Amino acid sequence: MIQLIRGVRDILPEEVGLWQKIEKTATSLFENFGFCEIRLPVIEFTELFARSIGQDTDIVEKEMYTFLNKKDELITLRPEATASVVRAYIQHRLYAVDPVQKFYTIGPMFRKERPQKGRYRQFYQINAEMIGVDSPLADAQLIFMLVELFNRLSVSDISIHLNSLGCPECRPGFKKTLQKFISNTTAKLCSDCDRRKDKNPLRVLDCKVFACREAMKDAPSITEHLCNECSEHFEAVKIALNDLNIIFEIDKRLVRGLDYYTRTTFEVQTGSLGAQSAVAGGGRYDKLIESLGGPSQPAIGFAIGFDRLAEIISSNSVEVSCKPDLFIAALGEKAKNMALKWSCDLSLSGIKTETDFSDKGLKGQMKKADRIAAAYVLILGDNELGEGSAILRNMTTKEQISVPVDGIVENIRLRFAENQKVL
Ligand code: HAM
């Protein structure tokens, strides 16, 4: 019987529901942030990847599926999507109308890596790329959107790792400092690091081999060697992330495996996947578009490992469903207006909130809450409004309590966030 090729897999009908759910959640969220879908081919000229990802990277050195076509041209199955997005932006002059363009794209990528759980030779990515904006606020907004996707999918075991890789002004100086540090260390590096320490010493920083990690424990940090502009940019990203309540950690080892990055880089890591801890990664690539022959436009983006994300969700057996966490039954004009504001705020904070703006009475609204299997209902009528409180009802136990209207969003958010019994 003919079997699957090593490193590729089937996504069977029983898993597809989850994949569709993830895709739907991502696309609707991205579109709300102004991203438009772009669909790109899986084959490109090899040169596109060699020039963008970088000749000395693992991907280009040893992981690409490359073949000669009949015209003796080198063709490669795409190992990632950013290069193709940039090629399309340049080739179709998408910058002519407006240099600011925001794309998302979902599809298979191909890398000849050693297969293991969470690492495949054909894997899928969900990409978002924002071209033409250099503000650090854009970096924060993009990371906010990425985190929001994980929230909406109820994936909580994640941490956001953040670093800056500087720019062509300041990175060469840091490379030299790092090379010096490496040449002074007496520790023995793995063969890969030994080979790349001269050309690409930054990669030694994120080597997973224990001996290399130990050797680099006290290595200098790039964030202390940034030029003024890069340093200011990095500080502004951190402030904006704090303002958006995004929890992140600075990770001086985060250098990423692609050469096009400048300034902000980030990864979403999880404890749920064993060795393959990165479930998404991205960063700025302010020089890439120009280096591929396009206009000088900055850009930033990320890619989520679709297979890994699906694995986390199914292993957590988190049910991804459309069932709301909370249904707000509001009666009367004033209550409905309050329900609108509350439902927007609560939805944004990751609590699936549903409201009914029709003129149904309480009975009708409770019936609806039952039908859509809402876990909790918040009841706000004229009586409750007069008393300055609303009723929160557990639809399973039928228990209910009174919650003050004052500070109600925060009150409910905390009850859900603490992952305890909401009531
Ligand atoms: P990357 O870090 O190479 O970045 O890949 C992004 C994500 O794809 C990883 O975090 C991981 O979840 C998933 N991934 C990578 N390789 C595999 C594999 N062999 N099997 C399963 N999943 C995998 C990029 O590709 C950049 N283009 C991201 C980007 C977009 N930067 C700016 N814009």
Short mmCIF file of C-alpha atoms and ligand atoms in Angstrom, two decimals:
data_model
loop_
_atom_site.label_atom_id
_atom_site.label_comp_id
_atom_site.label_asym_id
_atom_site.label_seq_id
_atom_site.Cartn_x
_atom_site.Cartn_y
_atom_site.Cartn_z
CA MET A 1 0.00 0.00 0.00
CA ILE A 2 1.30 3.46 -0.79
CA GLN A 3 1.83 5.42 2.43
CA LEU A 4 2.42 9.03 3.38
CA ILE A 5 5.81 10.58 2.76
CA ARG A 6 7.84 10.98 5.97
CA GLY A 7 7.19 14.30 7.71
CA VAL A 8 3.87 15.08 6.07
CA ARG A 9 0.45 14.18 7.39
CA ASP A 10 -3.24 14.07 6.70
CA ILE A 11 -5.62 16.30 8.57
CA LEU A 12 -8.57 14.01 8.96
CA PRO A 13 -12.22 15.08 9.00
CA GLU A 14 -12.38 14.72 12.78
CA GLU A 15 -9.65 17.37 13.11
CA VAL A 16 -10.86 19.65 10.34
CA GLY A 17 -13.63 21.16 12.49
CA LEU A 18 -10.99 22.57 14.79
CA TRP A 19 -8.85 23.81 11.87
CA GLN A 20 -11.86 25.57 10.39
CA LYS A 21 -12.70 27.12 13.73
CA ILE A 22 -9.15 28.46 14.11
CA GLU A 23 -9.17 29.77 10.57
CA LYS A 24 -12.53 31.50 11.02
CA THR A 25 -11.49 33.06 14.32
CA ALA A 26 -8.22 34.31 12.82
CA THR A 27 -9.68 35.70 9.62
CA SER A 28 -12.52 37.54 11.29
CA LEU A 29 -10.18 39.04 13.87
CA PHE A 30 -7.56 40.03 11.26
CA GLU A 31 -10.20 41.57 9.02
CA ASN A 32 -11.47 43.64 11.95
CA PHE A 33 -7.95 45.03 12.22
CA GLY A 34 -7.95 45.94 8.52
CA PHE A 35 -5.99 43.00 7.06
CA CYS A 36 -7.00 41.67 3.64
CA GLU A 37 -6.41 38.15 2.42
CA ILE A 38 -3.78 37.49 -0.22
CA ARG A 39 -3.34 34.04 -1.79
CA LEU A 40 0.09 33.17 -3.07
CA PRO A 41 1.69 30.30 -4.98
CA VAL A 42 3.60 27.57 -3.15
CA ILE A 43 6.45 27.69 -5.67
CA GLU A 44 8.78 30.60 -6.31
CA PHE A 45 12.23 31.11 -7.80
CA THR A 46 14.81 29.89 -5.27
CA GLU A 47 16.56 33.24 -5.42
CA LEU A 48 13.61 34.93 -3.68
CA PHE A 49 14.13 32.86 -0.54
CA ALA A 50 17.93 32.87 -0.71
CA ARG A 51 17.99 36.67 -0.89
CA SER A 52 15.36 37.31 1.76
CA ILE A 53 15.74 34.57 4.39
CA GLY A 54 19.53 34.64 3.94
CA GLN A 55 22.14 32.27 2.48
CA ASP A 56 23.62 31.35 5.86
CA THR A 57 20.38 30.35 7.56
CA ASP A 58 19.43 26.73 8.29
CA ILE A 59 16.36 27.13 6.09
CA VAL A 60 18.28 28.14 2.96
CA GLU A 61 21.38 26.05 3.67
CA LYS A 62 19.66 22.73 4.20
CA GLU A 63 15.90 22.77 4.51
CA MET A 64 14.49 23.88 1.17
CA TYR A 65 12.84 21.60 -1.39
CA THR A 66 14.49 22.84 -4.54
CA PHE A 67 14.43 21.48 -8.09
CA LEU A 68 15.39 22.52 -11.61
CA ASN A 69 12.57 23.09 -14.07
CA LYS A 70 12.85 22.33 -17.77
CA LYS A 71 14.39 25.75 -18.40
CA ASP A 72 17.12 24.94 -15.88
CA GLU A 73 15.73 27.49 -13.43
CA LEU A 74 15.92 26.77 -9.71
CA ILE A 75 12.47 26.53 -8.16
CA THR A 76 11.68 26.10 -4.44
CA LEU A 77 8.61 24.99 -2.51
CA ARG A 78 8.08 27.95 -0.20
CA PRO A 79 9.52 27.49 3.30
CA GLU A 80 7.66 30.60 4.54
CA ALA A 81 5.29 33.25 3.19
CA THR A 82 6.81 36.65 4.01
CA ALA A 83 9.14 36.65 0.99
CA SER A 84 6.23 35.89 -1.35
CA VAL A 85 4.06 38.61 0.20
CA VAL A 86 6.85 41.11 -0.40
CA ARG A 87 7.40 39.84 -3.94
CA ALA A 88 3.71 40.31 -4.71
CA TYR A 89 3.70 43.81 -3.13
CA ILE A 90 6.58 44.82 -5.39
CA GLN A 91 5.58 42.97 -8.56
CA HIS A 92 1.99 44.27 -8.61
CA ARG A 93 3.02 47.75 -7.43
CA LEU A 94 0.54 47.42 -4.57
CA TYR A 95 2.29 50.41 -2.98
CA ALA A 96 1.30 52.73 -5.85
CA VAL A 97 -2.15 53.54 -4.47
CA ASP A 98 -1.15 53.39 -0.83
CA PRO A 99 2.19 52.17 0.53
CA VAL A 100 0.42 50.97 3.66
CA GLN A 101 -0.91 47.49 2.97
CA LYS A 102 -2.01 44.83 5.43
CA PHE A 103 -2.24 41.22 4.32
CA TYR A 104 -2.99 37.87 5.80
CA THR A 105 -2.43 34.52 4.17
CA ILE A 106 -2.93 30.93 5.28
CA GLY A 107 -1.39 27.88 3.68
CA PRO A 108 1.19 25.13 3.56
CA MET A 109 4.95 25.70 3.88
CA PHE A 110 7.72 23.16 3.26
CA ARG A 111 10.93 22.62 5.19
CA LYS A 112 13.15 19.52 5.10
CA GLU A 113 13.57 19.35 8.88
CA ARG A 114 13.93 16.23 11.02
CA PRO A 115 10.30 15.29 11.65
CA GLN A 116 9.01 15.01 15.22
CA LYS A 117 5.89 15.98 17.13
CA GLY A 118 5.06 19.58 16.22
CA ARG A 119 7.66 19.65 13.43
CA TYR A 120 6.63 18.61 9.94
CA ARG A 121 8.00 18.87 6.43
CA GLN A 122 4.71 20.19 5.15
CA PHE A 123 3.18 22.41 7.81
CA TYR A 124 0.70 25.25 7.76
CA GLN A 125 1.08 28.86 8.77
CA ILE A 126 -1.31 31.72 9.42
CA ASN A 127 0.58 34.89 8.41
CA ALA A 128 -0.19 38.55 8.94
CA GLU A 129 2.01 41.25 7.41
CA MET A 130 1.72 45.01 7.80
CA ILE A 131 3.73 46.99 5.25
CA GLY A 132 4.46 50.73 5.20
CA VAL A 133 4.21 51.60 8.90
CA ASP A 134 7.32 52.23 10.96
CA SER A 135 5.67 53.40 14.18
CA PRO A 136 6.38 51.27 17.27
CA LEU A 137 2.65 51.53 17.95
CA ALA A 138 2.11 49.27 14.93
CA ASP A 139 4.38 46.65 16.53
CA ALA A 140 2.29 46.76 19.69
CA GLN A 141 -0.97 46.61 17.77
CA LEU A 142 0.16 43.58 15.78
CA ILE A 143 1.24 41.74 18.94
CA PHE A 144 -2.07 42.72 20.58
CA MET A 145 -3.94 41.18 17.65
CA LEU A 146 -1.87 38.00 17.88
CA VAL A 147 -2.48 37.65 21.61
CA GLU A 148 -6.16 38.34 21.12
CA LEU A 149 -6.34 35.37 18.73
CA PHE A 150 -4.94 33.08 21.42
CA ASN A 151 -7.47 34.54 23.90
CA ARG A 152 -10.34 33.93 21.55
CA LEU A 153 -9.22 30.34 21.16
CA SER A 154 -8.93 29.99 24.95
CA VAL A 155 -5.23 29.13 24.73
CA SER A 156 -3.74 30.41 27.95
CA ASP A 157 -0.46 28.54 28.40
CA ILE A 158 1.55 31.06 26.37
CA SER A 159 4.25 33.63 26.97
CA ILE A 160 5.28 36.49 24.72
CA HIS A 161 9.04 36.80 24.20
CA LEU A 162 10.31 40.12 22.93
CA ASN A 163 13.66 41.34 21.69
CA SER A 164 15.14 43.89 19.33
CA LEU A 165 17.70 42.90 16.71
CA GLY A 166 18.76 46.45 15.92
CA CYS A 167 19.49 47.64 12.41
CA PRO A 168 22.40 47.65 9.94
CA GLU A 169 23.80 50.61 11.92
CA CYS A 170 24.09 48.92 15.30
CA ARG A 171 23.98 45.18 14.68
CA PRO A 172 27.47 44.79 13.17
CA GLY A 173 28.99 46.30 16.34
CA PHE A 174 27.05 43.86 18.50
CA LYS A 175 28.07 40.95 16.23
CA LYS A 176 31.72 41.83 16.85
CA THR A 177 31.15 42.05 20.63
CA LEU A 178 29.43 38.69 20.53
CA GLN A 179 32.17 37.11 18.40
CA LYS A 180 34.70 38.31 20.93
CA PHE A 181 32.67 36.83 23.78
CA ILE A 182 32.40 33.49 21.93
CA SER A 183 36.11 33.36 21.09
CA ASN A 184 36.93 34.00 24.77
CA THR A 185 34.73 31.22 26.04
CA THR A 186 36.46 27.95 26.78
CA ALA A 187 33.21 25.98 26.55
CA LYS A 188 32.81 23.61 23.63
CA LEU A 189 30.01 24.58 21.27
CA CYS A 190 27.98 22.09 19.23
CA SER A 191 29.17 21.47 15.67
CA ASP A 192 26.44 23.70 14.17
CA CYS A 193 27.38 26.64 16.39
CA ASP A 194 31.05 26.04 15.84
CA ARG A 195 30.42 26.34 12.11
CA ARG A 196 28.16 29.42 12.31
CA LYS A 197 29.89 31.37 15.07
CA ASP A 198 31.93 33.47 12.64
CA LYS A 199 29.36 34.22 9.96
CA ASN A 200 26.22 34.27 12.08
CA PRO A 201 27.17 34.48 15.77
CA LEU A 202 23.67 35.62 16.76
CA ARG A 203 22.37 32.12 16.00
CA VAL A 204 24.61 30.70 18.74
CA LEU A 205 22.48 32.70 21.18
CA ASP A 206 19.35 30.71 20.50
CA CYS A 207 20.90 27.26 20.11
CA LYS A 208 18.87 24.71 22.09
CA VAL A 209 21.90 22.44 22.85
CA PHE A 210 22.57 22.47 26.61
CA ALA A 211 26.34 23.09 26.30
CA CYS A 212 25.75 26.10 24.03
CA ARG A 213 23.06 27.49 26.32
CA GLU A 214 25.44 27.24 29.26
CA ALA A 215 28.27 28.81 27.27
CA MET A 216 26.06 31.75 26.29
CA LYS A 217 24.49 32.27 29.73
CA ASP A 218 26.41 35.49 30.36
CA ALA A 219 26.61 36.60 26.74
CA PRO A 220 26.14 40.32 26.08
CA SER A 221 22.63 41.44 25.32
CA ILE A 222 21.87 43.15 22.01
CA THR A 223 19.41 45.53 23.66
CA GLU A 224 22.36 47.14 25.43
CA HIS A 225 24.09 47.74 22.08
CA LEU A 226 21.30 49.36 20.12
CA CYS A 227 21.74 52.73 18.41
CA ASN A 228 19.60 55.59 19.75
CA GLU A 229 16.85 55.18 17.14
CA CYS A 230 16.51 51.42 17.68
CA SER A 231 16.63 51.86 21.43
CA GLU A 232 13.89 54.51 21.37
CA HIS A 233 11.80 52.30 19.10
CA PHE A 234 12.17 49.34 21.46
CA GLU A 235 11.27 51.44 24.52
CA ALA A 236 8.18 52.77 22.76
CA VAL A 237 7.06 49.22 21.84
CA LYS A 238 7.38 48.15 25.47
CA ILE A 239 5.40 51.16 26.72
CA ALA A 240 2.65 50.61 24.15
CA LEU A 241 2.41 46.91 25.06
CA ASN A 242 2.11 47.83 28.72
CA ASP A 243 -0.62 50.31 27.85
CA LEU A 244 -2.47 47.51 26.09
CA ASN A 245 -2.02 45.22 29.13
CA ILE A 246 0.05 42.71 27.17
CA ILE A 247 2.34 40.75 29.44
CA PHE A 248 5.68 39.99 27.80
CA GLU A 249 9.24 39.11 28.74
CA ILE A 250 12.42 40.46 27.25
CA ASP A 251 14.37 37.56 25.82
CA LYS A 252 17.92 38.43 24.81
CA ARG A 253 18.30 34.98 23.27
CA LEU A 254 15.50 35.54 20.79
CA VAL A 255 17.27 36.05 17.46
CA ARG A 256 14.94 34.12 15.08
CA GLY A 257 16.13 31.95 12.22
CA LEU A 258 15.68 34.34 9.31
CA ASP A 259 18.10 37.08 8.34
CA TYR A 260 15.65 39.75 7.23
CA TYR A 261 14.69 40.93 10.70
CA THR A 262 15.44 44.40 12.05
CA ARG A 263 14.43 45.89 15.40
CA THR A 264 11.40 44.27 17.10
CA THR A 265 11.25 40.48 17.08
CA PHE A 266 8.87 38.32 19.08
CA GLU A 267 7.75 34.80 19.64
CA VAL A 268 4.77 33.21 21.30
CA GLN A 269 6.00 30.21 23.24
CA THR A 270 4.05 27.54 25.01
CA GLY A 271 4.80 24.86 27.58
CA SER A 272 2.30 22.49 25.98
CA LEU A 273 4.36 21.32 23.01
CA GLY A 274 7.56 19.87 24.41
CA ALA A 275 10.64 20.73 22.36
CA GLN A 276 8.75 22.71 19.70
CA SER A 277 7.83 25.54 22.03
CA ALA A 278 7.36 28.31 19.44
CA VAL A 279 3.79 28.51 18.31
CA ALA A 280 4.21 31.86 16.51
CA GLY A 281 7.04 34.16 15.59
CA GLY A 282 7.60 37.42 13.82
CA GLY A 283 9.18 40.81 13.74
CA ARG A 284 10.11 43.85 11.72
CA TYR A 285 11.80 43.60 8.34
CA ASP A 286 12.30 47.25 7.50
CA LYS A 287 14.97 46.69 4.83
CA LEU A 288 13.61 43.64 3.01
CA ILE A 289 11.31 45.35 0.52
CA GLU A 290 14.01 47.70 -0.70
CA SER A 291 16.59 44.92 -0.84
CA LEU A 292 14.30 42.93 -3.17
CA GLY A 293 14.02 45.90 -5.54
CA GLY A 294 10.91 47.57 -4.12
CA PRO A 295 10.37 50.98 -2.55
CA SER A 296 11.96 51.72 0.80
CA GLN A 297 9.07 50.71 3.06
CA PRO A 298 9.22 49.32 6.58
CA ALA A 299 7.19 46.25 7.51
CA ILE A 300 6.32 43.93 10.35
CA GLY A 301 4.53 40.61 10.51
CA PHE A 302 4.17 37.23 12.13
CA ALA A 303 3.38 33.62 11.32
CA ILE A 304 1.52 31.22 13.56
CA GLY A 305 2.31 27.51 13.32
CA PHE A 306 -1.18 26.28 12.50
CA ASP A 307 -0.38 22.60 13.23
CA ARG A 308 1.10 23.51 16.60
CA LEU A 309 -1.81 25.75 17.53
CA ALA A 310 -4.29 22.99 16.65
CA GLU A 311 -2.25 20.52 18.69
CA ILE A 312 -2.28 22.73 21.78
CA ILE A 313 -6.01 23.24 21.54
CA SER A 314 -6.81 19.57 21.08
CA SER A 315 -4.34 18.43 23.77
CA ASN A 316 -5.83 20.90 26.25
CA SER A 317 -9.13 19.52 25.08
CA VAL A 318 -10.34 23.07 25.20
CA GLU A 319 -13.64 23.08 23.51
CA VAL A 320 -13.60 25.65 20.76
CA SER A 321 -17.19 26.46 20.30
CA CYS A 322 -19.45 29.32 19.49
CA LYS A 323 -21.28 28.92 22.78
CA PRO A 324 -21.16 32.23 24.63
CA ASP A 325 -19.72 32.50 28.11
CA LEU A 326 -22.19 35.20 28.95
CA PHE A 327 -25.53 36.39 27.64
CA ILE A 328 -26.72 39.85 28.62
CA ALA A 329 -30.49 40.02 28.92
CA ALA A 330 -31.24 43.74 28.91
CA LEU A 331 -34.78 45.10 29.18
CA GLY A 332 -35.62 48.65 28.23
CA GLU A 333 -33.81 51.31 26.25
CA LYS A 334 -31.38 52.41 28.95
CA ALA A 335 -30.43 48.88 29.91
CA LYS A 336 -29.86 47.96 26.26
CA ASN A 337 -27.49 50.87 25.81
CA MET A 338 -25.53 49.75 28.85
CA ALA A 339 -25.54 46.17 27.57
CA LEU A 340 -24.03 47.35 24.29
CA LYS A 341 -21.06 48.96 26.02
CA TRP A 342 -20.58 46.06 28.43
CA SER A 343 -20.76 43.43 25.71
CA CYS A 344 -18.15 45.27 23.61
CA ASP A 345 -15.79 45.62 26.57
CA LEU A 346 -16.28 42.03 27.74
CA SER A 347 -15.89 40.59 24.21
CA LEU A 348 -12.64 42.49 23.81
CA SER A 349 -11.38 41.05 27.04
CA GLY A 350 -11.86 37.54 25.71
CA ILE A 351 -15.22 36.66 27.25
CA LYS A 352 -17.59 35.47 24.55
CA THR A 353 -20.53 37.76 25.18
CA GLU A 354 -23.84 37.74 23.41
CA THR A 355 -26.69 40.27 23.65
CA ASP A 356 -30.10 40.48 22.12
CA PHE A 357 -31.03 43.93 20.96
CA SER A 358 -34.56 42.96 19.91
CA ASP A 359 -37.62 43.85 21.96
CA LYS A 360 -38.04 40.39 23.49
CA GLY A 361 -39.17 40.26 27.11
CA LEU A 362 -37.21 38.53 29.85
CA LYS A 363 -38.81 35.16 29.15
CA GLY A 364 -37.92 35.35 25.45
CA GLN A 365 -34.35 36.39 26.19
CA MET A 366 -33.86 33.61 28.74
CA LYS A 367 -35.17 31.14 26.19
CA LYS A 368 -32.62 32.41 23.71
CA ALA A 369 -29.81 32.15 26.29
CA ASP A 370 -30.83 28.53 26.84
CA ARG A 371 -30.98 27.79 23.14
CA ILE A 372 -27.47 29.12 22.47
CA ALA A 373 -26.20 27.33 25.62
CA ALA A 374 -24.83 30.44 27.34
CA ALA A 375 -23.01 29.49 30.54
CA TYR A 376 -24.11 32.62 32.43
CA VAL A 377 -26.73 35.30 31.99
CA LEU A 378 -26.55 38.86 33.22
CA ILE A 379 -30.03 40.29 33.72
CA LEU A 380 -30.56 44.03 33.68
CA GLY A 381 -34.11 45.42 33.84
CA ASP A 382 -35.71 48.60 35.15
CA ASN A 383 -35.92 47.23 38.71
CA GLU A 384 -32.28 46.27 38.75
CA LEU A 385 -31.23 49.58 37.24
CA GLY A 386 -33.14 51.41 39.99
CA GLU A 387 -31.19 49.44 42.57
CA GLY A 388 -27.86 50.01 40.79
CA SER A 389 -27.24 46.30 40.32
CA ALA A 390 -27.69 43.46 37.82
CA ILE A 391 -28.33 39.77 38.37
CA LEU A 392 -25.72 37.21 37.34
CA ARG A 393 -27.17 33.74 36.85
CA ASN A 394 -25.39 30.42 36.43
CA MET A 395 -27.42 28.61 33.79
CA THR A 396 -26.36 25.15 34.97
CA THR A 397 -26.86 25.45 38.73
CA LYS A 398 -29.49 28.20 38.46
CA GLU A 399 -27.66 29.98 41.30
CA GLN A 400 -27.77 33.77 41.04
CA ILE A 401 -26.23 36.79 42.71
CA SER A 402 -26.57 40.53 42.55
CA VAL A 403 -23.62 42.44 41.03
CA PRO A 404 -23.24 46.24 41.39
CA VAL A 405 -23.54 48.10 38.09
CA ASP A 406 -20.67 50.27 39.14
CA GLY A 407 -17.46 48.53 37.93
CA ILE A 408 -19.44 45.60 36.54
CA VAL A 409 -17.17 44.93 33.52
CA GLU A 410 -14.08 44.62 35.69
CA ASN A 411 -15.99 42.55 38.24
CA ILE A 412 -17.12 40.04 35.60
CA ARG A 413 -13.77 40.06 33.82
CA LEU A 414 -12.03 39.12 37.06
CA ARG A 415 -14.50 36.34 37.80
CA PHE A 416 -13.75 34.78 34.39
CA ALA A 417 -10.01 35.55 34.38
CA GLU A 418 -9.34 33.88 37.69
CA ASN A 419 -10.59 30.71 36.10
CA GLN A 420 -12.46 29.86 39.21
CA LYS A 421 -16.13 29.19 39.48
CA VAL A 422 -17.61 32.39 38.12
CA LEU A 423 -20.34 32.04 40.72
P1 HAM B 1 9.24 31.01 11.67
O1 HAM B 1 9.60 31.27 13.09
O2 HAM B 1 10.23 30.31 10.83
O3 HAM B 1 8.87 32.41 11.05
O4 HAM B 1 7.88 30.21 11.63
C1 HAM B 1 6.74 30.67 12.29
C2 HAM B 1 6.05 29.52 13.02
O5 HAM B 1 5.79 28.44 12.10
C3 HAM B 1 6.88 28.87 14.11
O6 HAM B 1 6.79 29.60 15.32
C4 HAM B 1 6.23 27.50 14.22
O7 HAM B 1 5.10 27.57 15.06
C5 HAM B 1 5.80 27.21 12.80
N1 HAM B 1 6.75 26.27 12.17
C6 HAM B 1 7.96 26.55 11.64
N2 HAM B 1 8.53 25.42 11.16
C7 HAM B 1 7.66 24.41 11.39
C8 HAM B 1 7.67 23.00 11.12
N3 HAM B 1 8.67 22.42 10.51
N4 HAM B 1 6.60 22.27 11.51
C9 HAM B 1 5.54 22.86 12.14
N5 HAM B 1 5.47 24.18 12.40
C10 HAM B 1 6.52 24.95 12.04
C11 HAM B 1 8.50 32.61 9.76
O8 HAM B 1 8.22 31.72 9.00
C12 HAM B 1 8.39 34.07 9.39
N6 HAM B 1 8.01 34.16 7.95
C13 HAM B 1 7.38 34.76 10.27
C14 HAM B 1 7.18 36.20 9.91
C15 HAM B 1 6.15 36.72 9.21
N7 HAM B 1 8.01 37.19 10.19
C16 HAM B 1 7.53 38.31 9.70
N8 HAM B 1 6.41 38.04 9.07
#
